[in-house]
Coordinates of C-alpha atoms in Angstrom, one line a residue:
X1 CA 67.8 74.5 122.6
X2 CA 70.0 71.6 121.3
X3 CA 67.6 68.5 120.0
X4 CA 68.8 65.0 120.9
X5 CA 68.3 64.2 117.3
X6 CA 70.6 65.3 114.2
X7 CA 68.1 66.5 111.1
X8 CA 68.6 66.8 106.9
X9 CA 66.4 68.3 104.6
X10 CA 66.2 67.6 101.3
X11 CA 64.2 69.1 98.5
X12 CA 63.4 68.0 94.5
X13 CA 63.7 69.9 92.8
X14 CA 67.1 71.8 94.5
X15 CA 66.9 74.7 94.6
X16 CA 63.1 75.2 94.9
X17 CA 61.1 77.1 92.0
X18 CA 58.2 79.3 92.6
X19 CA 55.2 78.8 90.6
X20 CA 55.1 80.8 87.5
X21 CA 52.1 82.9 86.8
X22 CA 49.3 80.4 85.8
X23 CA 50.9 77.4 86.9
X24 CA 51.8 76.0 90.3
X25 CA 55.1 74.4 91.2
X26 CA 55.2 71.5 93.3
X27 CA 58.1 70.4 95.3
X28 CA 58.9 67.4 98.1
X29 CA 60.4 67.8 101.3
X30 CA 62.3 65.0 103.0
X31 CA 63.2 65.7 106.9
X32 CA 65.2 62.8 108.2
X33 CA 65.8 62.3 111.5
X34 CA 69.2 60.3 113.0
X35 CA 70.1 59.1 116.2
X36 CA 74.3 60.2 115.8
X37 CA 74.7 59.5 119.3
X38 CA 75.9 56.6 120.7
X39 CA 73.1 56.1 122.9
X40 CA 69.6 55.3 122.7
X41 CA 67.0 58.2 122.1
X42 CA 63.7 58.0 123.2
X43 CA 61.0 60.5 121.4
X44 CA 57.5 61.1 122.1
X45 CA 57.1 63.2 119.1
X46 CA 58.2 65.3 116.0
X47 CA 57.0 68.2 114.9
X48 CA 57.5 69.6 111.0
X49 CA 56.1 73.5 110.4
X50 CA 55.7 74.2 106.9
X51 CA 55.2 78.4 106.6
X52 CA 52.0 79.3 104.8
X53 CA 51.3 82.3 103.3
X54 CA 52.2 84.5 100.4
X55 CA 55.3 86.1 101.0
X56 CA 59.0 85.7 101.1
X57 CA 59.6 84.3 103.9
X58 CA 56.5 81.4 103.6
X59 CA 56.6 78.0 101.3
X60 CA 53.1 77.6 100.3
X61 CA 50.2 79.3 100.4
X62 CA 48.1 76.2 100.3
X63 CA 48.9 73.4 103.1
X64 CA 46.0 71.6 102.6
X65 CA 47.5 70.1 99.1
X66 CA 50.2 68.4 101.1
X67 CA 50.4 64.8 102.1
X68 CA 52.6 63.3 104.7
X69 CA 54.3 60.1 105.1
X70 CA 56.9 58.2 106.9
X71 CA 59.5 55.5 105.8
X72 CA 62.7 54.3 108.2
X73 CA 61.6 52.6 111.4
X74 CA 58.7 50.8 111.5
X75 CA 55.9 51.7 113.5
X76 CA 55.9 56.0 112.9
X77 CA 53.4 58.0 111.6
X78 CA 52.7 61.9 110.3
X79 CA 49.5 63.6 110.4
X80 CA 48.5 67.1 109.1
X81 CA 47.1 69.0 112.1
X82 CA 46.1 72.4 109.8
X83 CA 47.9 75.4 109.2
X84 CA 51.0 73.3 107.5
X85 CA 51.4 71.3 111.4
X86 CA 52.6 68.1 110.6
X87 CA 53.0 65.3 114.1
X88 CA 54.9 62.7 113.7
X89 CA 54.4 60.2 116.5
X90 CA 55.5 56.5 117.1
X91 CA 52.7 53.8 117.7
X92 CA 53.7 53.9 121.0
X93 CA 54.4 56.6 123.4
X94 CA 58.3 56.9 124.4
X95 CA 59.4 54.6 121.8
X96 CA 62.9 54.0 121.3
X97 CA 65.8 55.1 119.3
X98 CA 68.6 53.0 118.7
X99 CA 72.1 54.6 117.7
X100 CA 71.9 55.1 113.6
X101 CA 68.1 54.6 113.3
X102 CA 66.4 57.0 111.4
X103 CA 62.8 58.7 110.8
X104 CA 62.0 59.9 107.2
X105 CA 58.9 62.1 107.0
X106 CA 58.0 62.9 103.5
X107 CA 55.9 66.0 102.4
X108 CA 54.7 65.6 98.9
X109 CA 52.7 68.1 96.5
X110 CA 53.8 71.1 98.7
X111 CA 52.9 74.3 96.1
X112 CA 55.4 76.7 95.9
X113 CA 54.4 80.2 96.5
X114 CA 54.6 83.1 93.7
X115 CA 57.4 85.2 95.8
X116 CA 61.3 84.3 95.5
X117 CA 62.7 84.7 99.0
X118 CA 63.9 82.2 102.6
X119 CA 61.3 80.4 103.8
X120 CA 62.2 78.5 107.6
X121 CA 61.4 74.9 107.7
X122 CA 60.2 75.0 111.4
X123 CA 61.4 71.5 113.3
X124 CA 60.7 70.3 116.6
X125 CA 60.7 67.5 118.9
X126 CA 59.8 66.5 122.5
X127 CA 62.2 63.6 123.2
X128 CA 63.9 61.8 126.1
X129 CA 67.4 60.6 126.6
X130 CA 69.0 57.5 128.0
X131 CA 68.3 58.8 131.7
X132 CA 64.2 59.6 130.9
X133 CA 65.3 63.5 130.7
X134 CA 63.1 65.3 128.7
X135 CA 63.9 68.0 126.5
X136 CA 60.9 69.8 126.1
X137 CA 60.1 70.9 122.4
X138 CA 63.5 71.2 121.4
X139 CA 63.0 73.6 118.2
X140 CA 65.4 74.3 115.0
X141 CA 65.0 75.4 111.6
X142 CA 66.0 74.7 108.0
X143 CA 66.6 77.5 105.9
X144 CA 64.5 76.8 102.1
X145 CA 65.6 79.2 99.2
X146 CA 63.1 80.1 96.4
X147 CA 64.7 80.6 93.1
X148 CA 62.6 82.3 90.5
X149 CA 60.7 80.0 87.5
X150 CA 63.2 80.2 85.2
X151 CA 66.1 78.4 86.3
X152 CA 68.8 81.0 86.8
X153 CA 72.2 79.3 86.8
X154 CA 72.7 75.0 86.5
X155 CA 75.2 73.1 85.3
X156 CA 78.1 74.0 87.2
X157 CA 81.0 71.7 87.0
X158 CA 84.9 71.6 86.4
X159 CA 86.4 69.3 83.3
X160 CA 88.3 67.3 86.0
X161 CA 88.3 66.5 89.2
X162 CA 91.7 65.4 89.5
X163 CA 94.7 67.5 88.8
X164 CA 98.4 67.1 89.0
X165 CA 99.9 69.8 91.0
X166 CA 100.4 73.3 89.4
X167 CA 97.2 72.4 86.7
X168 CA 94.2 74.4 85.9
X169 CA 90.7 73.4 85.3
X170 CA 88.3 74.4 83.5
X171 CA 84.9 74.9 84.5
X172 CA 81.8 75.7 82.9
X173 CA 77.5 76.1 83.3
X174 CA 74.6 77.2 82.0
X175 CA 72.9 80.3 83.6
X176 CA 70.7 82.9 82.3
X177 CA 71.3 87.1 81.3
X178 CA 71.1 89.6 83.8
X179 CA 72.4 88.6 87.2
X180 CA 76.0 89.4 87.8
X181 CA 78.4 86.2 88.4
X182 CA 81.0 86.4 90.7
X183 CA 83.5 83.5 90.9
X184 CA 84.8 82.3 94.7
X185 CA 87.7 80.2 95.1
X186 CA 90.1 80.3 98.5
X187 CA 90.4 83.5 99.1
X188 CA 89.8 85.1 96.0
X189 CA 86.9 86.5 93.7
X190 CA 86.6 87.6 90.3
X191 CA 83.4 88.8 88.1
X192 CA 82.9 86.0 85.2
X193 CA 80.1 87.7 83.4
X194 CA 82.3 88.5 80.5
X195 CA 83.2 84.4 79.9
X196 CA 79.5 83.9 79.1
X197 CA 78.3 83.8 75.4
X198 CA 75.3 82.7 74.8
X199 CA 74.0 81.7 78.2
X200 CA 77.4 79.3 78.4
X201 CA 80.0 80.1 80.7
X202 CA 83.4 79.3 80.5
X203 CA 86.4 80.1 82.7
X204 CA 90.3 78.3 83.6
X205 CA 91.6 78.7 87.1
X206 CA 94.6 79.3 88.0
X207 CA 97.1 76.7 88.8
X208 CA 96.3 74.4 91.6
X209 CA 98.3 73.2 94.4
X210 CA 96.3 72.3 97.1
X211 CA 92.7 70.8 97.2
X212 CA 90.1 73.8 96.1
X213 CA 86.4 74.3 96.5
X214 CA 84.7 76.9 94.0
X215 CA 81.5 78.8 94.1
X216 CA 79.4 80.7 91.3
X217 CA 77.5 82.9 92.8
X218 CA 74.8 84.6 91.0
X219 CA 72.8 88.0 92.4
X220 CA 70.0 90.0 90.6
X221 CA 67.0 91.4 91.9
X222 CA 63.0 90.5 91.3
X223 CA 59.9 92.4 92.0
X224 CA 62.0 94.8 94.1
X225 CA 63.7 91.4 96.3
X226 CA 67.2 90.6 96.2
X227 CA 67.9 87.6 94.9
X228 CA 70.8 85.2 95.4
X229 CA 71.7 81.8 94.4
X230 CA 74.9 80.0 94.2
X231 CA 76.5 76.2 92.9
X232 CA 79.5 74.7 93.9
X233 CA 82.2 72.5 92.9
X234 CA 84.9 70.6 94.1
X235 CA 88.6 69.5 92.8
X236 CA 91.0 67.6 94.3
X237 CA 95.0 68.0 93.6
X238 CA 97.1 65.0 93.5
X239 CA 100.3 65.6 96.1
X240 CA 99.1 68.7 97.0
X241 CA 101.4 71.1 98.8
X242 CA 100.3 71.4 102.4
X243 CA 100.5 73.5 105.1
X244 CA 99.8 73.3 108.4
X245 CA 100.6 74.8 112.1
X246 CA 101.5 72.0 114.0
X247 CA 101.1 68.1 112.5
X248 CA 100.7 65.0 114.7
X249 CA 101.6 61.2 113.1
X250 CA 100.5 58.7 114.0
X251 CA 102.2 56.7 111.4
X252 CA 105.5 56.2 109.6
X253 CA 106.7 59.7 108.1
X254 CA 108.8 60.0 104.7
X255 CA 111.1 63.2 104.8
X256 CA 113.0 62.2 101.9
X257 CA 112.7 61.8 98.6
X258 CA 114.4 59.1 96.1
X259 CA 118.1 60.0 96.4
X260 CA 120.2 60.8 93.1
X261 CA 123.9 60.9 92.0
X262 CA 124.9 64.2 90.5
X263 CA 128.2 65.4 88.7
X264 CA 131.1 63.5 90.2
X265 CA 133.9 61.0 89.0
X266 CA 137.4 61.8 87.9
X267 CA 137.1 64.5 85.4
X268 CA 137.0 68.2 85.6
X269 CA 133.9 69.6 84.4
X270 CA 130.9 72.1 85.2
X271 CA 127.1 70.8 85.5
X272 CA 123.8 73.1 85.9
X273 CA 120.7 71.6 87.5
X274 CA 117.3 73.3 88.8
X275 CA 115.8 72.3 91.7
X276 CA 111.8 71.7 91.8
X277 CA 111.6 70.8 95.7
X278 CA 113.7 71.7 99.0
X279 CA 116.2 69.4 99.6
X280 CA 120.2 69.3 100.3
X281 CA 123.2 67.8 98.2
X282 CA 126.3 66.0 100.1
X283 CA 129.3 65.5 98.3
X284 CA 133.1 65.2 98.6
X285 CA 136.4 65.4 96.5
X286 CA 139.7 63.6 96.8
X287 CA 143.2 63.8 95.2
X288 CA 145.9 61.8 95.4
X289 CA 148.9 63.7 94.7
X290 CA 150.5 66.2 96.9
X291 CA 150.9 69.7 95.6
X292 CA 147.6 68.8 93.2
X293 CA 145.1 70.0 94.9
X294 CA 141.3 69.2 93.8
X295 CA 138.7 71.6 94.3
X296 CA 135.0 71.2 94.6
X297 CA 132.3 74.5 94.0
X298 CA 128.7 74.1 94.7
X299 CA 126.7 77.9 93.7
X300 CA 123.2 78.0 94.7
X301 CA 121.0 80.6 93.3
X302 CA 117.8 80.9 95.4
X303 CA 114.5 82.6 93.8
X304 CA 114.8 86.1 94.3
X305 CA 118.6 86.5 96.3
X306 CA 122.2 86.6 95.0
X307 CA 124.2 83.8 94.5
X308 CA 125.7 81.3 97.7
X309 CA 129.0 79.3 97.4
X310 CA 129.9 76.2 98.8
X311 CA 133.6 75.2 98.4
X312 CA 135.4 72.2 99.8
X313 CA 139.5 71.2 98.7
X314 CA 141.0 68.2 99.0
X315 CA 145.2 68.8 99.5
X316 CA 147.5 66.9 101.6
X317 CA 150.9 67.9 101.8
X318 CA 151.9 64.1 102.6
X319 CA 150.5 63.1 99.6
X320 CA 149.9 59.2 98.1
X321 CA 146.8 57.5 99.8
X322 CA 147.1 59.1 102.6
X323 CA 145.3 62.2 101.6
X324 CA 142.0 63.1 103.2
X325 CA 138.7 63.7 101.6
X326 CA 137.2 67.5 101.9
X327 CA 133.8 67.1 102.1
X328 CA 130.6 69.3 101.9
X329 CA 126.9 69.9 103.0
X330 CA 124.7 72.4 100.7
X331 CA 120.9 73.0 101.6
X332 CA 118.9 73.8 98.8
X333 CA 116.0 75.7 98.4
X334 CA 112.8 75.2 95.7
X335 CA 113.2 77.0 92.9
X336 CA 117.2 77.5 92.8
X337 CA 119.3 77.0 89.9
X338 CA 122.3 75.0 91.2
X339 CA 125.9 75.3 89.4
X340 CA 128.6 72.2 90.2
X341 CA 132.1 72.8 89.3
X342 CA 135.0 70.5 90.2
X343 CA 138.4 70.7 88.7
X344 CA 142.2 69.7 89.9
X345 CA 145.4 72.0 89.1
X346 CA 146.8 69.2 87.9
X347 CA 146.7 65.6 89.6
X348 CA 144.2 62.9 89.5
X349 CA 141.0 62.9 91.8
X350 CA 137.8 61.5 93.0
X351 CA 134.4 63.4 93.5
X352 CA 130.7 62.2 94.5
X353 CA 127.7 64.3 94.7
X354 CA 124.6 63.3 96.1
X355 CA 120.9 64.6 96.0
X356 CA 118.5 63.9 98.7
X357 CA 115.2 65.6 98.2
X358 CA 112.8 67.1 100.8
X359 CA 109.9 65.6 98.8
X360 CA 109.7 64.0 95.6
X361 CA 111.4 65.4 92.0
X362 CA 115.2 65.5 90.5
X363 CA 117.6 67.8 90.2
X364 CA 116.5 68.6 86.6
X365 CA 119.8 69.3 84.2
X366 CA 120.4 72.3 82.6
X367 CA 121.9 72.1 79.3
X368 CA 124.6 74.8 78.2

């Protein structure tokens, strides 16, 4: 059953400990509750189940330690009813929501059991909407890991946030022998055990071009229960490459780049660039004697396929200043190495090459 109100938990310490032999962990729970909606909510009560017990699956074997309190709007209070119950009621029945207010019910001094495992944070509500519907004990649950004593892996964190496109990280923590590590980023995996020396891990991505979430996940087993806990971190690429299915603006969209003048003039000559984006080159060449022609080569070497030519020649048998332009259109793919030849058998001539990137970057020279 969906509850009208949203709910977080929050725990300190994260992730929870049990208690060590001879000692007794404590921990507090936060539960707050948020009208998201854009209506008013109104609530009769809360309800918070703590599972008691010694095993796995419970959080304390001793409710009777824990004390309840509320903070957020006024008026609220929380009361243990036994068996790790805990009502939370306003001072007066039906009281009212308003879009964004909150309840925090606190649970302080809550003893960790002995037994590493999932304990489910029981949470309920009886609660009536706008219209005086009530939905009757509306129940969810918040899933609680136990992580043994001794803190198994912490620490976890990349040496930058912020990378320039194609960059690594590197990212390191702190964990403890024994468990296997296995490293998750998009859709890969790799076992980082051997980066760790001396309970100090380190390990460099590979290069980054998009924005990239990471997860160390660490597994081992204790008193015969399988164990499993896990950190993340996040890191953001600056102009990321993106890719998408279909794209909506709703703004002003840039296609190109910065345009740039390659090659070109009067003299005959041959130029090399490489091309770090898509993006497509115009150009033309013009002579101005008959029987002189002038003849301009574009070759465009994509990664991975043969060689393409683009040719255009300028020759007018009425020659003077009459003679027409040949011009050219060459698409360009990332990655290509692009090869600009013009030359003339003979007469003078005029050429102009232009660049206009598909994003941003060059045509990077290459020198002979």
């Amino acid at each position: 059953m969906t509850t009208a109100l949203s709910y977080t938990v929050h725990t300190s310490p994260a992730p929870l400990h049990v208690s060590p032999d001879g000692a007794a962990a404590r921990a507090t729970l936060r539960i707050t509750a948020t009208n998201a909606g854009p209506d008013p909510v109104t609530c009769d009560a809360l309800t918070v189940t703590v599972p008691t017990g010694t095993g796995s699956d419970a959080l304390t074997a001793t409710p009777d330690t824990i004390t309840a309190r509320t903070d957020g709007t006024a008026g609220w209070r929380a009361e243990h009813r036994g068996g790790g119950v805990f009502a939370v009621r306003p001072g007066a029945p039906g009281t009212e929501l308003k879009p964004g207010e909150q309840v925090v019910v606190t649970l302080d001094d809550v003893v960790i059991n002995r037994a590493v495992g999932t304990a489910v944070l029981g949470i309920g509500e009886t609660s009536a909407d706008a219209n005086g519907t009530l939905r009757e004990r509306a129940t969810g649950g918040r899933q609680l890991v136990k992580a043994p004593s001794e803190a198994m892996l912490e620490d976890f964190r990349p040496d930058r946030t912020i990378v320039p496109n194609g960059e690594t990280v590197t990212l390191t923590w702190k964990c403890v022998d024994g468990p296997e590590y296995v490293m998750f980023w998009a859709d890969q995996r790799e076992t980082v055990n051997g980066y760790i020396v001396d309970g100090h891990g380190t390990w460099e991505s590979p290069p980054l071009h998009t924005a990239t979430a990471f997860m160390l996940l660490a597994s081992t087993e204790k008193d015969g229960v399988p164990v499993t806990y896990g950190l993340t971190a996040a890191v953001t690429v600056d102009v990321p490459d993106l890719e998408v299915g279909s794209l909506d603006a709703n703004g002003v969209v840039r296609l190109f780049g910065q345009a740039q003048e390659i090659a070109g003039g009067t003299e005959s000559g041959t130029w090399a660039y490489s091309a770090a984006t898509d993006g497509v080159i115009t150009g033309y060449i013009k002579t101005n004697q008959s029987g002189a022609p002038a003849t301009l080569n574009v070759f465009v070497t994509p990664p991975g396929t043969k060689r393409q030519k683009f040719a255009a020649q300028s020759w007018d048998v009425r020659g003077g200043t009459e003679n027409q332009e040949a011009s050219l259109l060459v698409p360009v793919p990332r990655g290509s190495v692009v090869s600009v030849v013009q030359k003339t058998d003979g007469g003078a001539f005029t050429a102009a090459l232009t660049w206009f990137p598909f994003g941003s970057g060059p045509l990077q020279a290459i020198e002979p």
